[in-house]
Amino acid sequence: MLVKVAAGIILRDNKVFIALRKSNQHQGGLWEFPGGKCESSEPASIALFRELKEECGISVTDCALFEKISHDYGDKQVELFFYKVTGFDGDPVGKEGQEVRWVAIGDLLSYEFPEANMSIVTALMNA
Ligand SMILES: Nc1nc2c([nH]c(=O)n2[C@@H]2O[C@H](COP(=O)(O)OP(=O)(O)OP(=O)(O)O)[C@@H](O)[C@H]2O)c(=O)[nH]1
Ligand SMILES: [Mg+2]
């Protein structure tokens, strides 16, 4: 099963907004950059806007593709489009009851992310 996913690295004042995946979700209990699956033939950028509105209540006004990562979890193959989100209207919250946090980029390694995120976390810290 191959799924295309759009995720937003929401940035403000050198901090990034992360969310905790619920225990019943794939890769549950790990932190993530909010986002979700693209609907059939939906471009990743459109999925990003839709998911960040649904999950965090923000309207993206400025974003750029940061990296595209393909990863095989064994039970699931994902193609992740990570976007840097530097402009948005509204204040992000956990609209689906998920735990959320603004964390300093330098502190990202204190949080456990899914394996597919490792190179992204490293790249952000070294940027
Ligand atoms: N949103 C998000 N998903 C990620 C990240 N890293 C990563 O491996 N994934 C994987 O990408 C897939 C995307 O899933 P999702 O669960 O957010 O999708 P969704 O919001 O449409 O979910 P739903 O099916 O629960 O409604 C999951 O298999 C998840 O494990 C990440 O940083 N953010
Ligand atoms: Mg999601």
JSON list of C-alpha atoms and ligand atoms in Angstrom, two decimals:
[
{"chain": "A", "resi": 1, "resn": "MET", "atom": "CA", "xyz": [0.00, 0.00, 0.00]},
{"chain": "A", "resi": 2, "resn": "LEU", "atom": "CA", "xyz": [1.59, 3.29, -1.13]},
{"chain": "A", "resi": 3, "resn": "VAL", "atom": "CA", "xyz": [0.20, 6.50, 0.33]},
{"chain": "A", "resi": 4, "resn": "LYS", "atom": "CA", "xyz": [1.04, 10.04, -0.66]},
{"chain": "A", "resi": 5, "resn": "VAL", "atom": "CA", "xyz": [1.16, 12.38, 2.33]},
{"chain": "A", "resi": 6, "resn": "ALA", "atom": "CA", "xyz": [1.55, 16.15, 2.76]},
{"chain": "A", "resi": 7, "resn": "ALA", "atom": "CA", "xyz": [2.98, 17.45, 6.06]},
{"chain": "A", "resi": 8, "resn": "GLY", "atom": "CA", "xyz": [3.62, 21.01, 7.24]},
{"chain": "A", "resi": 9, "resn": "ILE", "atom": "CA", "xyz": [6.67, 22.20, 9.13]},
{"chain": "A", "resi": 10, "resn": "ILE", "atom": "CA", "xyz": [4.91, 25.20, 10.66]},
{"chain": "A", "resi": 11, "resn": "LEU", "atom": "CA", "xyz": [7.51, 27.78, 11.65]},
{"chain": "A", "resi": 12, "resn": "ARG", "atom": "CA", "xyz": [7.31, 30.91, 13.78]},
{"chain": "A", "resi": 13, "resn": "ASP", "atom": "CA", "xyz": [10.04, 32.68, 15.76]},
{"chain": "A", "resi": 14, "resn": "ASN", "atom": "CA", "xyz": [12.53, 29.83, 15.30]},
{"chain": "A", "resi": 15, "resn": "LYS", "atom": "CA", "xyz": [10.01, 27.38, 16.75]},
{"chain": "A", "resi": 16, "resn": "VAL", "atom": "CA", "xyz": [8.15, 24.59, 15.05]},
{"chain": "A", "resi": 17, "resn": "PHE", "atom": "CA", "xyz": [4.64, 23.33, 15.77]},
{"chain": "A", "resi": 18, "resn": "ILE", "atom": "CA", "xyz": [4.41, 19.57, 16.31]},
{"chain": "A", "resi": 19, "resn": "ALA", "atom": "CA", "xyz": [1.60, 17.18, 17.21]},
{"chain": "A", "resi": 20, "resn": "LEU", "atom": "CA", "xyz": [1.43, 13.83, 18.96]},
{"chain": "A", "resi": 21, "resn": "ARG", "atom": "CA", "xyz": [-0.01, 10.99, 16.89]},
{"chain": "A", "resi": 22, "resn": "LYS", "atom": "CA", "xyz": [-2.79, 9.18, 18.72]},
{"chain": "A", "resi": 23, "resn": "SER", "atom": "CA", "xyz": [-2.02, 5.65, 19.91]},
{"chain": "A", "resi": 24, "resn": "ASN", "atom": "CA", "xyz": [-4.55, 4.09, 17.51]},
{"chain": "A", "resi": 25, "resn": "GLN", "atom": "CA", "xyz": [-2.95, 5.74, 14.45]},
{"chain": "A", "resi": 26, "resn": "HIS", "atom": "CA", "xyz": [-0.13, 4.39, 12.28]},
{"chain": "A", "resi": 27, "resn": "GLN", "atom": "CA", "xyz": [3.14, 5.30, 14.08]},
{"chain": "A", "resi": 28, "resn": "GLY", "atom": "CA", "xyz": [1.00, 6.20, 17.10]},
{"chain": "A", "resi": 29, "resn": "GLY", "atom": "CA", "xyz": [2.61, 7.76, 20.16]},
{"chain": "A", "resi": 30, "resn": "LEU", "atom": "CA", "xyz": [5.23, 9.51, 18.04]},
{"chain": "A", "resi": 31, "resn": "TRP", "atom": "CA", "xyz": [5.40, 13.23, 17.25]},
{"chain": "A", "resi": 32, "resn": "GLU", "atom": "CA", "xyz": [4.67, 14.46, 13.73]},
{"chain": "A", "resi": 33, "resn": "PHE", "atom": "CA", "xyz": [4.46, 17.48, 11.52]},
{"chain": "A", "resi": 34, "resn": "PRO", "atom": "CA", "xyz": [0.70, 17.90, 11.04]},
{"chain": "A", "resi": 35, "resn": "GLY", "atom": "CA", "xyz": [-0.75, 16.73, 7.76]},
{"chain": "A", "resi": 36, "resn": "GLY", "atom": "CA", "xyz": [-2.29, 13.75, 6.12]},
{"chain": "A", "resi": 37, "resn": "LYS", "atom": "CA", "xyz": [-3.03, 11.70, 3.08]},
{"chain": "A", "resi": 38, "resn": "CYS", "atom": "CA", "xyz": [-3.66, 13.23, -0.32]},
{"chain": "A", "resi": 39, "resn": "GLU", "atom": "CA", "xyz": [-7.03, 12.34, -1.79]},
{"chain": "A", "resi": 40, "resn": "SER", "atom": "CA", "xyz": [-6.96, 10.61, -5.16]},
{"chain": "A", "resi": 41, "resn": "SER", "atom": "CA", "xyz": [-5.17, 12.81, -7.71]},
{"chain": "A", "resi": 42, "resn": "GLU", "atom": "CA", "xyz": [-5.08, 15.70, -5.23]},
{"chain": "A", "resi": 43, "resn": "PRO", "atom": "CA", "xyz": [-1.82, 17.71, -5.52]},
{"chain": "A", "resi": 44, "resn": "ALA", "atom": "CA", "xyz": [0.26, 17.63, -2.32]},
{"chain": "A", "resi": 45, "resn": "SER", "atom": "CA", "xyz": [0.07, 21.40, -1.86]},
{"chain": "A", "resi": 46, "resn": "ILE", "atom": "CA", "xyz": [-3.74, 21.29, -1.91]},
{"chain": "A", "resi": 47, "resn": "ALA", "atom": "CA", "xyz": [-3.76, 18.40, 0.57]},
{"chain": "A", "resi": 48, "resn": "LEU", "atom": "CA", "xyz": [-1.45, 20.44, 2.81]},
{"chain": "A", "resi": 49, "resn": "PHE", "atom": "CA", "xyz": [-3.87, 23.40, 2.88]},
{"chain": "A", "resi": 50, "resn": "ARG", "atom": "CA", "xyz": [-6.83, 21.12, 3.54]},
{"chain": "A", "resi": 51, "resn": "GLU", "atom": "CA", "xyz": [-5.15, 19.04, 6.26]},
{"chain": "A", "resi": 52, "resn": "LEU", "atom": "CA", "xyz": [-3.70, 22.02, 8.15]},
{"chain": "A", "resi": 53, "resn": "LYS", "atom": "CA", "xyz": [-7.13, 23.63, 8.18]},
{"chain": "A", "resi": 54, "resn": "GLU", "atom": "CA", "xyz": [-8.77, 20.40, 9.40]},
{"chain": "A", "resi": 55, "resn": "GLU", "atom": "CA", "xyz": [-6.14, 19.39, 11.96]},
{"chain": "A", "resi": 56, "resn": "CYS", "atom": "CA", "xyz": [-4.79, 22.75, 13.17]},
{"chain": "A", "resi": 57, "resn": "GLY", "atom": "CA", "xyz": [-7.35, 25.36, 12.12]},
{"chain": "A", "resi": 58, "resn": "ILE", "atom": "CA", "xyz": [-4.93, 27.53, 10.15]},
{"chain": "A", "resi": 59, "resn": "SER", "atom": "CA", "xyz": [-5.06, 28.88, 6.61]},
{"chain": "A", "resi": 60, "resn": "VAL", "atom": "CA", "xyz": [-1.68, 28.58, 4.91]},
{"chain": "A", "resi": 61, "resn": "THR", "atom": "CA", "xyz": [-0.59, 31.74, 3.08]},
{"chain": "A", "resi": 62, "resn": "ASP", "atom": "CA", "xyz": [3.08, 30.98, 2.45]},
{"chain": "A", "resi": 63, "resn": "CYS", "atom": "CA", "xyz": [4.76, 27.61, 2.00]},
{"chain": "A", "resi": 64, "resn": "ALA", "atom": "CA", "xyz": [7.47, 25.89, -0.01]},
{"chain": "A", "resi": 65, "resn": "LEU", "atom": "CA", "xyz": [8.31, 22.27, -0.61]},
{"chain": "A", "resi": 66, "resn": "PHE", "atom": "CA", "xyz": [11.26, 21.39, 1.63]},
{"chain": "A", "resi": 67, "resn": "GLU", "atom": "CA", "xyz": [11.86, 17.70, 0.92]},
{"chain": "A", "resi": 68, "resn": "LYS", "atom": "CA", "xyz": [10.18, 14.66, -0.51]},
{"chain": "A", "resi": 69, "resn": "ILE", "atom": "CA", "xyz": [10.89, 11.41, 1.31]},
{"chain": "A", "resi": 70, "resn": "SER", "atom": "CA", "xyz": [9.88, 7.88, 0.39]},
{"chain": "A", "resi": 71, "resn": "HIS", "atom": "CA", "xyz": [9.87, 5.37, 3.20]},
{"chain": "A", "resi": 72, "resn": "ASP", "atom": "CA", "xyz": [8.87, 1.74, 3.64]},
{"chain": "A", "resi": 73, "resn": "TYR", "atom": "CA", "xyz": [7.46, 0.92, 7.08]},
{"chain": "A", "resi": 74, "resn": "GLY", "atom": "CA", "xyz": [6.87, -2.69, 6.06]},
{"chain": "A", "resi": 75, "resn": "ASP", "atom": "CA", "xyz": [3.13, -2.46, 6.72]},
{"chain": "A", "resi": 76, "resn": "LYS", "atom": "CA", "xyz": [2.86, 0.77, 4.72]},
{"chain": "A", "resi": 77, "resn": "GLN", "atom": "CA", "xyz": [4.87, 2.62, 2.08]},
{"chain": "A", "resi": 78, "resn": "VAL", "atom": "CA", "xyz": [4.70, 6.38, 2.29]},
{"chain": "A", "resi": 79, "resn": "GLU", "atom": "CA", "xyz": [5.72, 9.18, -0.01]},
{"chain": "A", "resi": 80, "resn": "LEU", "atom": "CA", "xyz": [5.92, 12.27, 2.19]},
{"chain": "A", "resi": 81, "resn": "PHE", "atom": "CA", "xyz": [5.94, 15.83, 0.88]},
{"chain": "A", "resi": 82, "resn": "PHE", "atom": "CA", "xyz": [7.29, 18.02, 3.67]},
{"chain": "A", "resi": 83, "resn": "TYR", "atom": "CA", "xyz": [6.51, 21.72, 3.26]},
{"chain": "A", "resi": 84, "resn": "LYS", "atom": "CA", "xyz": [7.94, 24.60, 5.24]},
{"chain": "A", "resi": 85, "resn": "VAL", "atom": "CA", "xyz": [4.99, 26.76, 6.26]},
{"chain": "A", "resi": 86, "resn": "THR", "atom": "CA", "xyz": [6.14, 30.28, 7.03]},
{"chain": "A", "resi": 87, "resn": "GLY", "atom": "CA", "xyz": [2.91, 32.19, 6.58]},
{"chain": "A", "resi": 88, "resn": "PHE", "atom": "CA", "xyz": [-0.54, 31.35, 7.93]},
{"chain": "A", "resi": 89, "resn": "ASP", "atom": "CA", "xyz": [-3.69, 32.98, 9.27]},
{"chain": "A", "resi": 90, "resn": "GLY", "atom": "CA", "xyz": [-4.91, 31.88, 12.67]},
{"chain": "A", "resi": 91, "resn": "ASP", "atom": "CA", "xyz": [-3.15, 30.32, 15.62]},
{"chain": "A", "resi": 92, "resn": "PRO", "atom": "CA", "xyz": [-2.53, 26.57, 15.24]},
{"chain": "A", "resi": 93, "resn": "VAL", "atom": "CA", "xyz": [-4.26, 24.29, 17.75]},
{"chain": "A", "resi": 94, "resn": "GLY", "atom": "CA", "xyz": [-4.97, 20.57, 18.03]},
{"chain": "A", "resi": 95, "resn": "LYS", "atom": "CA", "xyz": [-8.41, 20.59, 16.41]},
{"chain": "A", "resi": 96, "resn": "GLU", "atom": "CA", "xyz": [-8.76, 16.83, 16.65]},
{"chain": "A", "resi": 97, "resn": "GLY", "atom": "CA", "xyz": [-7.86, 16.68, 20.34]},
{"chain": "A", "resi": 98, "resn": "GLN", "atom": "CA", "xyz": [-4.24, 15.81, 19.63]},
{"chain": "A", "resi": 99, "resn": "GLU", "atom": "CA", "xyz": [-1.53, 17.06, 21.98]},
{"chain": "A", "resi": 100, "resn": "VAL", "atom": "CA", "xyz": [0.44, 19.85, 20.32]},
{"chain": "A", "resi": 101, "resn": "ARG", "atom": "CA", "xyz": [3.51, 21.88, 21.16]},
{"chain": "A", "resi": 102, "resn": "TRP", "atom": "CA", "xyz": [5.68, 24.73, 19.85]},
{"chain": "A", "resi": 103, "resn": "VAL", "atom": "CA", "xyz": [9.27, 23.56, 20.21]},
{"chain": "A", "resi": 104, "resn": "ALA", "atom": "CA", "xyz": [12.60, 25.27, 19.57]},
{"chain": "A", "resi": 105, "resn": "ILE", "atom": "CA", "xyz": [14.29, 23.79, 16.49]},
{"chain": "A", "resi": 106, "resn": "GLY", "atom": "CA", "xyz": [17.32, 23.02, 18.65]},
{"chain": "A", "resi": 107, "resn": "ASP", "atom": "CA", "xyz": [15.16, 20.87, 20.96]},
{"chain": "A", "resi": 108, "resn": "LEU", "atom": "CA", "xyz": [13.62, 18.69, 18.22]},
{"chain": "A", "resi": 109, "resn": "LEU", "atom": "CA", "xyz": [15.86, 15.74, 19.05]},
{"chain": "A", "resi": 110, "resn": "SER", "atom": "CA", "xyz": [14.12, 15.46, 22.43]},
{"chain": "A", "resi": 111, "resn": "TYR", "atom": "CA", "xyz": [11.00, 14.30, 20.61]},
{"chain": "A", "resi": 112, "resn": "GLU", "atom": "CA", "xyz": [10.53, 10.92, 19.00]},
{"chain": "A", "resi": 113, "resn": "PHE", "atom": "CA", "xyz": [9.38, 11.08, 15.37]},
{"chain": "A", "resi": 114, "resn": "PRO", "atom": "CA", "xyz": [8.55, 8.33, 12.85]},
{"chain": "A", "resi": 115, "resn": "GLU", "atom": "CA", "xyz": [11.59, 6.94, 11.05]},
{"chain": "A", "resi": 116, "resn": "ALA", "atom": "CA", "xyz": [10.72, 8.72, 7.79]},
{"chain": "A", "resi": 117, "resn": "ASN", "atom": "CA", "xyz": [11.16, 12.08, 9.59]},
{"chain": "A", "resi": 118, "resn": "MET", "atom": "CA", "xyz": [14.72, 11.56, 10.78]},
{"chain": "A", "resi": 119, "resn": "SER", "atom": "CA", "xyz": [16.49, 13.21, 7.82]},
{"chain": "A", "resi": 120, "resn": "ILE", "atom": "CA", "xyz": [14.05, 16.13, 7.98]},
{"chain": "A", "resi": 121, "resn": "VAL", "atom": "CA", "xyz": [14.70, 16.72, 11.67]},
{"chain": "A", "resi": 122, "resn": "THR", "atom": "CA", "xyz": [18.45, 16.60, 11.03]},
{"chain": "A", "resi": 123, "resn": "ALA", "atom": "CA", "xyz": [18.18, 18.97, 8.06]},
{"chain": "A", "resi": 124, "resn": "LEU", "atom": "CA", "xyz": [16.12, 21.47, 10.09]},
{"chain": "A", "resi": 125, "resn": "MET", "atom": "CA", "xyz": [18.61, 21.42, 12.94]},
{"chain": "A", "resi": 126, "resn": "ASN", "atom": "CA", "xyz": [21.53, 21.99, 10.58]},
{"chain": "A", "resi": 127, "resn": "ALA", "atom": "CA", "xyz": [19.82, 24.70, 8.52]},
{"chain": "B", "resi": 1, "resn": "LIG", "atom": "N1", "xyz": [1.03, 13.72, 9.13]},
{"chain": "B", "resi": 1, "resn": "LIG", "atom": "C1", "xyz": [2.19, 13.11, 9.16]},
{"chain": "B", "resi": 1, "resn": "LIG", "atom": "N2", "xyz": [2.27, 11.80, 8.78]},
{"chain": "B", "resi": 1, "resn": "LIG", "atom": "C2", "xyz": [3.48, 11.21, 8.83]},
{"chain": "B", "resi": 1, "resn": "LIG", "atom": "C3", "xyz": [4.65, 11.91, 9.25]},
{"chain": "B", "resi": 1, "resn": "LIG", "atom": "N3", "xyz": [5.71, 11.05, 9.20]},
{"chain": "B", "resi": 1, "resn": "LIG", "atom": "C4", "xyz": [5.24, 9.85, 8.75]},
{"chain": "B", "resi": 1, "resn": "LIG", "atom": "O1", "xyz": [5.90, 8.84, 8.57]},
{"chain": "B", "resi": 1, "resn": "LIG", "atom": "N4", "xyz": [3.87, 9.95, 8.54]},
{"chain": "B", "resi": 1, "resn": "LIG", "atom": "C5", "xyz": [3.03, 8.85, 8.05]},
{"chain": "B", "resi": 1, "resn": "LIG", "atom": "O2", "xyz": [2.25, 9.30, 6.98]},
{"chain": "B", "resi": 1, "resn": "LIG", "atom": "C6", "xyz": [0.94, 8.75, 7.01]},
{"chain": "B", "resi": 1, "resn": "LIG", "atom": "C7", "xyz": [-0.03, 9.95, 7.04]},
{"chain": "B", "resi": 1, "resn": "LIG", "atom": "O3", "xyz": [-0.99, 9.90, 7.80]},
{"chain": "B", "resi": 1, "resn": "LIG", "atom": "P1", "xyz": [-2.07, 10.59, 8.63]},
{"chain": "B", "resi": 1, "resn": "LIG", "atom": "O4", "xyz": [-2.47, 9.58, 9.63]},
{"chain": "B", "resi": 1, "resn": "LIG", "atom": "O5", "xyz": [-1.64, 11.91, 9.13]},
{"chain": "B", "resi": 1, "resn": "LIG", "atom": "O6", "xyz": [-3.17, 10.80, 7.51]},
{"chain": "B", "resi": 1, "resn": "LIG", "atom": "P2", "xyz": [-4.59, 11.40, 7.74]},
{"chain": "B", "resi": 1, "resn": "LIG", "atom": "O7", "xyz": [-4.47, 12.62, 8.58]},
{"chain": "B", "resi": 1, "resn": "LIG", "atom": "O8", "xyz": [-5.20, 11.51, 6.40]},
{"chain": "B", "resi": 1, "resn": "LIG", "atom": "O9", "xyz": [-5.19, 10.29, 8.60]},
{"chain": "B", "resi": 1, "resn": "LIG", "atom": "P3", "xyz": [-6.40, 9.41, 8.89]},
{"chain": "B", "resi": 1, "resn": "LIG", "atom": "O10", "xyz": [-6.31, 8.23, 7.96]},
{"chain": "B", "resi": 1, "resn": "LIG", "atom": "O11", "xyz": [-6.13, 9.03, 10.31]},
{"chain": "B", "resi": 1, "resn": "LIG", "atom": "O12", "xyz": [-7.60, 10.26, 8.71]},
{"chain": "B", "resi": 1, "resn": "LIG", "atom": "C8", "xyz": [0.89, 7.85, 8.24]},
{"chain": "B", "resi": 1, "resn": "LIG", "atom": "O13", "xyz": [1.14, 6.54, 7.84]},
{"chain": "B", "resi": 1, "resn": "LIG", "atom": "C9", "xyz": [2.05, 8.35, 9.10]},
{"chain": "B", "resi": 1, "resn": "LIG", "atom": "O14", "xyz": [2.60, 7.32, 9.88]},
{"chain": "B", "resi": 1, "resn": "LIG", "atom": "C10", "xyz": [4.55, 13.26, 9.66]},
{"chain": "B", "resi": 1, "resn": "LIG", "atom": "O15", "xyz": [5.51, 13.94, 10.04]},
{"chain": "B", "resi": 1, "resn": "LIG", "atom": "N5", "xyz": [3.30, 13.81, 9.59]},
{"chain": "B", "resi": 2, "resn": "MG", "atom": "MG", "xyz": [-3.05, 13.47, 9.84]}
]
